[in-house]
Short mmCIF file of C-alpha atoms and ligand atoms in Angstrom, two decimals:
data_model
loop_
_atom_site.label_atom_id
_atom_site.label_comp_id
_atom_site.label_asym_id
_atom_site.label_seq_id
_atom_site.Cartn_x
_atom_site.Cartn_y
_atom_site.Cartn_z
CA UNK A 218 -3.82 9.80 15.98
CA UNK A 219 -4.10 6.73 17.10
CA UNK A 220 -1.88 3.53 16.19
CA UNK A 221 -4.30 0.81 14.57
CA UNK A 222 -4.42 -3.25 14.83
CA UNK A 223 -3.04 -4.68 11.19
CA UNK A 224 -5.27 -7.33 9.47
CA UNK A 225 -3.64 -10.38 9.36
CA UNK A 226 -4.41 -12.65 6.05
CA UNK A 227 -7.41 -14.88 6.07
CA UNK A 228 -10.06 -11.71 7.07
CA UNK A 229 -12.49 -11.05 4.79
CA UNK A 230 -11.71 -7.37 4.53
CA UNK A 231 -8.22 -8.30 2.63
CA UNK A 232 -10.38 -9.93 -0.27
CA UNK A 233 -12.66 -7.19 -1.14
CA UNK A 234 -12.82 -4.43 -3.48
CA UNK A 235 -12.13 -0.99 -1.64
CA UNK A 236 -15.00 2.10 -2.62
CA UNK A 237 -13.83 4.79 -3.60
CA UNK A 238 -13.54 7.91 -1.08
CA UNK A 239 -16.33 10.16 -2.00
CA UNK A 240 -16.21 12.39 0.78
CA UNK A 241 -13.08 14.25 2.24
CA UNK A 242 -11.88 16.03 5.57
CA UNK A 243 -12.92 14.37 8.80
CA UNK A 244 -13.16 10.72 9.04
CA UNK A 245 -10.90 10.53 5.85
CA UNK A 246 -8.28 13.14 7.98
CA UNK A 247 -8.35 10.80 10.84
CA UNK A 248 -8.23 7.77 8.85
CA UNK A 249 -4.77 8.93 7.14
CA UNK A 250 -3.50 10.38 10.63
CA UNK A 251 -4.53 6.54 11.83
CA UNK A 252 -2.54 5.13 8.75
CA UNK A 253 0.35 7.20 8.99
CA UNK A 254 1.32 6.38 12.93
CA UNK A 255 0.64 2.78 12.10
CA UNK A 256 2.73 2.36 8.95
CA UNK A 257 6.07 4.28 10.87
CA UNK A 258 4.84 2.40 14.59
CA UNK A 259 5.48 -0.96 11.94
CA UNK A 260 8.27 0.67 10.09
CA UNK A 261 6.60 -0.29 6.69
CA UNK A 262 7.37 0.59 3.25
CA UNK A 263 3.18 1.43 3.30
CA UNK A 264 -0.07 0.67 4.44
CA UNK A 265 -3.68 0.22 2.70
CA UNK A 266 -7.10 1.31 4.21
CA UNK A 267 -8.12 -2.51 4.33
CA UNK A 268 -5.09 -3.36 6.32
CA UNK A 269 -6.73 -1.59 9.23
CA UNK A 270 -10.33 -2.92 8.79
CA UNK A 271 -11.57 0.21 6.28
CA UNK A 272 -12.36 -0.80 3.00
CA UNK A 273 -11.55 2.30 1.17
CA UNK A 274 -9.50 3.52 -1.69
CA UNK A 275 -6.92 4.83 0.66
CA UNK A 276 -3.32 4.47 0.93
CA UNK A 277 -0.25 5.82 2.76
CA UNK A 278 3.89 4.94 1.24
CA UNK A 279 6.29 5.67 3.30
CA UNK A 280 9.88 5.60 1.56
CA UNK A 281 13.28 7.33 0.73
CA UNK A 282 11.53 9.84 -1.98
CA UNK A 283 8.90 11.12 1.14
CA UNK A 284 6.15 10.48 2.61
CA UNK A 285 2.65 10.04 0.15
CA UNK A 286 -1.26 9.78 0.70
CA UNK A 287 -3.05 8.48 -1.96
CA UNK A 288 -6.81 8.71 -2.19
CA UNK A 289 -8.71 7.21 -5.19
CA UNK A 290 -5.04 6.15 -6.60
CA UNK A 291 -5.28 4.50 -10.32
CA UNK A 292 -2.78 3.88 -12.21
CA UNK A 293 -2.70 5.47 -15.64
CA UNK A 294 1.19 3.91 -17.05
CA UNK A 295 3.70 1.46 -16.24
CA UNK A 296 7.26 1.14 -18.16
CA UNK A 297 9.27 -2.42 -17.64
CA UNK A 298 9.67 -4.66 -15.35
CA UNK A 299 12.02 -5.67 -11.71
CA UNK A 300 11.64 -8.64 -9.52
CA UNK A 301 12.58 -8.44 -6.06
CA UNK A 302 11.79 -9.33 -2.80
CA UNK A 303 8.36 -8.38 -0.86
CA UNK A 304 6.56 -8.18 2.26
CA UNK A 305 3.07 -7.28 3.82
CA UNK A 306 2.20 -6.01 7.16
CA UNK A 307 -0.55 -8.21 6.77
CA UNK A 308 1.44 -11.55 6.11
CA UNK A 309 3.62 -11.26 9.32
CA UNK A 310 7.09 -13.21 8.89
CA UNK A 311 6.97 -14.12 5.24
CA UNK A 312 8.36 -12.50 1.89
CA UNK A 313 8.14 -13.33 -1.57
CA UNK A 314 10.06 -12.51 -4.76
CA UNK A 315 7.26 -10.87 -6.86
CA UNK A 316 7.70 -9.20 -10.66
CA UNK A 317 6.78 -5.71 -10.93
CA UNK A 318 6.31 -2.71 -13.50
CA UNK A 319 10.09 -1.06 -12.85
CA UNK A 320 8.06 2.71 -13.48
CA UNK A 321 4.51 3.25 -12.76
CA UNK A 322 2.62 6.41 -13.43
CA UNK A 323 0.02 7.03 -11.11
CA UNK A 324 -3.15 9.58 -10.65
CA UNK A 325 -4.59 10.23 -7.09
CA UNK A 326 -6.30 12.39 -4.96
CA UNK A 327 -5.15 14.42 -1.48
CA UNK A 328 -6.88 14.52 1.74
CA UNK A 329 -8.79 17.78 0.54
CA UNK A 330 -9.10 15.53 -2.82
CA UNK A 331 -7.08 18.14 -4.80
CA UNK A 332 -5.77 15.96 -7.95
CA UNK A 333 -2.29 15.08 -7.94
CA UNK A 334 0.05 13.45 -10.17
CA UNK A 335 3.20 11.40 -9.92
CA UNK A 336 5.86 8.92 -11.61
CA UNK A 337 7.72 6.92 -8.86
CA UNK A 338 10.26 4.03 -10.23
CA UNK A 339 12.73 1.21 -8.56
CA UNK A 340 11.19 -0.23 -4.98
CA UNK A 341 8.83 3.33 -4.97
CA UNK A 342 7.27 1.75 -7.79
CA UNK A 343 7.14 -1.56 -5.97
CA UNK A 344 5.45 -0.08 -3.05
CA UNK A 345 2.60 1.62 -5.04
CA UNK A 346 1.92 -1.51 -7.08
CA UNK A 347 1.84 -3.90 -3.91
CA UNK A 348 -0.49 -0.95 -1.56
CA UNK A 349 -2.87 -0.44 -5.12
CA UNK A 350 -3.38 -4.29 -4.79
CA UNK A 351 -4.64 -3.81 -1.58
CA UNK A 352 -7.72 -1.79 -2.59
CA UNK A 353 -8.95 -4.73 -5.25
CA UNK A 354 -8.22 -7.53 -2.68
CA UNK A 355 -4.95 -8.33 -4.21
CA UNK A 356 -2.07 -9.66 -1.84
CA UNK A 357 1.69 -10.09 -3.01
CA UNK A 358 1.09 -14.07 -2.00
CA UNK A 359 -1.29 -14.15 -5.12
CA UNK A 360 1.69 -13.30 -7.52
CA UNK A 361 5.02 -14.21 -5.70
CA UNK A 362 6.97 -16.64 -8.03
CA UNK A 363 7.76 -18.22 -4.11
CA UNK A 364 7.17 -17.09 -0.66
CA UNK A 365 9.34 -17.92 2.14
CA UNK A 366 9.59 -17.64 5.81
CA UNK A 367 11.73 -15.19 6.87
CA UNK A 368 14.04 -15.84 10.43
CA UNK A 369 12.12 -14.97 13.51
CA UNK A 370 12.53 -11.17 14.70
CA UNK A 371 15.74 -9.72 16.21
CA UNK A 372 18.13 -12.58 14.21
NI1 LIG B 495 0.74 -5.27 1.98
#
């Protein structure tokens, strides 16, 4: 596992649609091992393939309810709506207040791409939404109602 530089907004690889992961085990195992050491090394919330230069339909969320990999993620519900604060990895030392589905229902795959289900709700929600944007190009700046600069690390 290796910890990974974190695309910074205005590369190319932030704006394009991921593919979706056709083949499993190896390179998709080290990718997630990759994504998983950077997303705790940046103490994120989660981290999308794209975010490390990979443009694949890959993501890793990292919160309270556990720790999730999400391969080929789509999601198949979404029940009413929060707005709250955001940030990116990938937009260093701004947030945003951004309005999100409050429950989302999602459908993914596993590392050994073994279907899964789940229903994740409050800022879990949040998190899926904002990483699923990743894959189609999508950054939280593109729907904030404002983004702001937030006070310089360590204040
Ligand atoms: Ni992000």
């Amino acid at each position: 596992m290796s910890r990974r530089y974190v695309v910074q907004v205005g590369e190319e690889v932030l704006r394009k649609k991921c593919d979706v992961v056709k083949s499993f085990g190896g390179e998709l195992d080290s990718l997630l091992n990759d994504m998983k050491e950077t997303v705790r090394a940046e103490s994120g919330a989660g981290l999308a393939a794209p975010q490390i230069g990979v443009g694949l339909r890959a993501v890793v969320i990292d919160v309270e309810e556990g720790y999730y990999e999400l391969v080929n993620p789509v999601i198949t519900a979404q029940k009413g709506e929060q707005r709250g604060a955001e940030g990116c990895l990938s937009v260093k030392g701004k947030q945003g207040t951004v309005r999100r589905p409050y429950k989302v229902k999602v459908e993914y795959q596993d590392r050994k791409g073994k279907k899964h289900k789940l229903t994740a709700e409050g800022f879990f929600a949040r998190a899926v939404c904002h990483e699923l944007d990743h894959l189609d190009g999508v950054l939280y700046i593109d729907k904030a109602d404002e983004v702001y600069d937030l006070p310089p690390e360590g204040k």
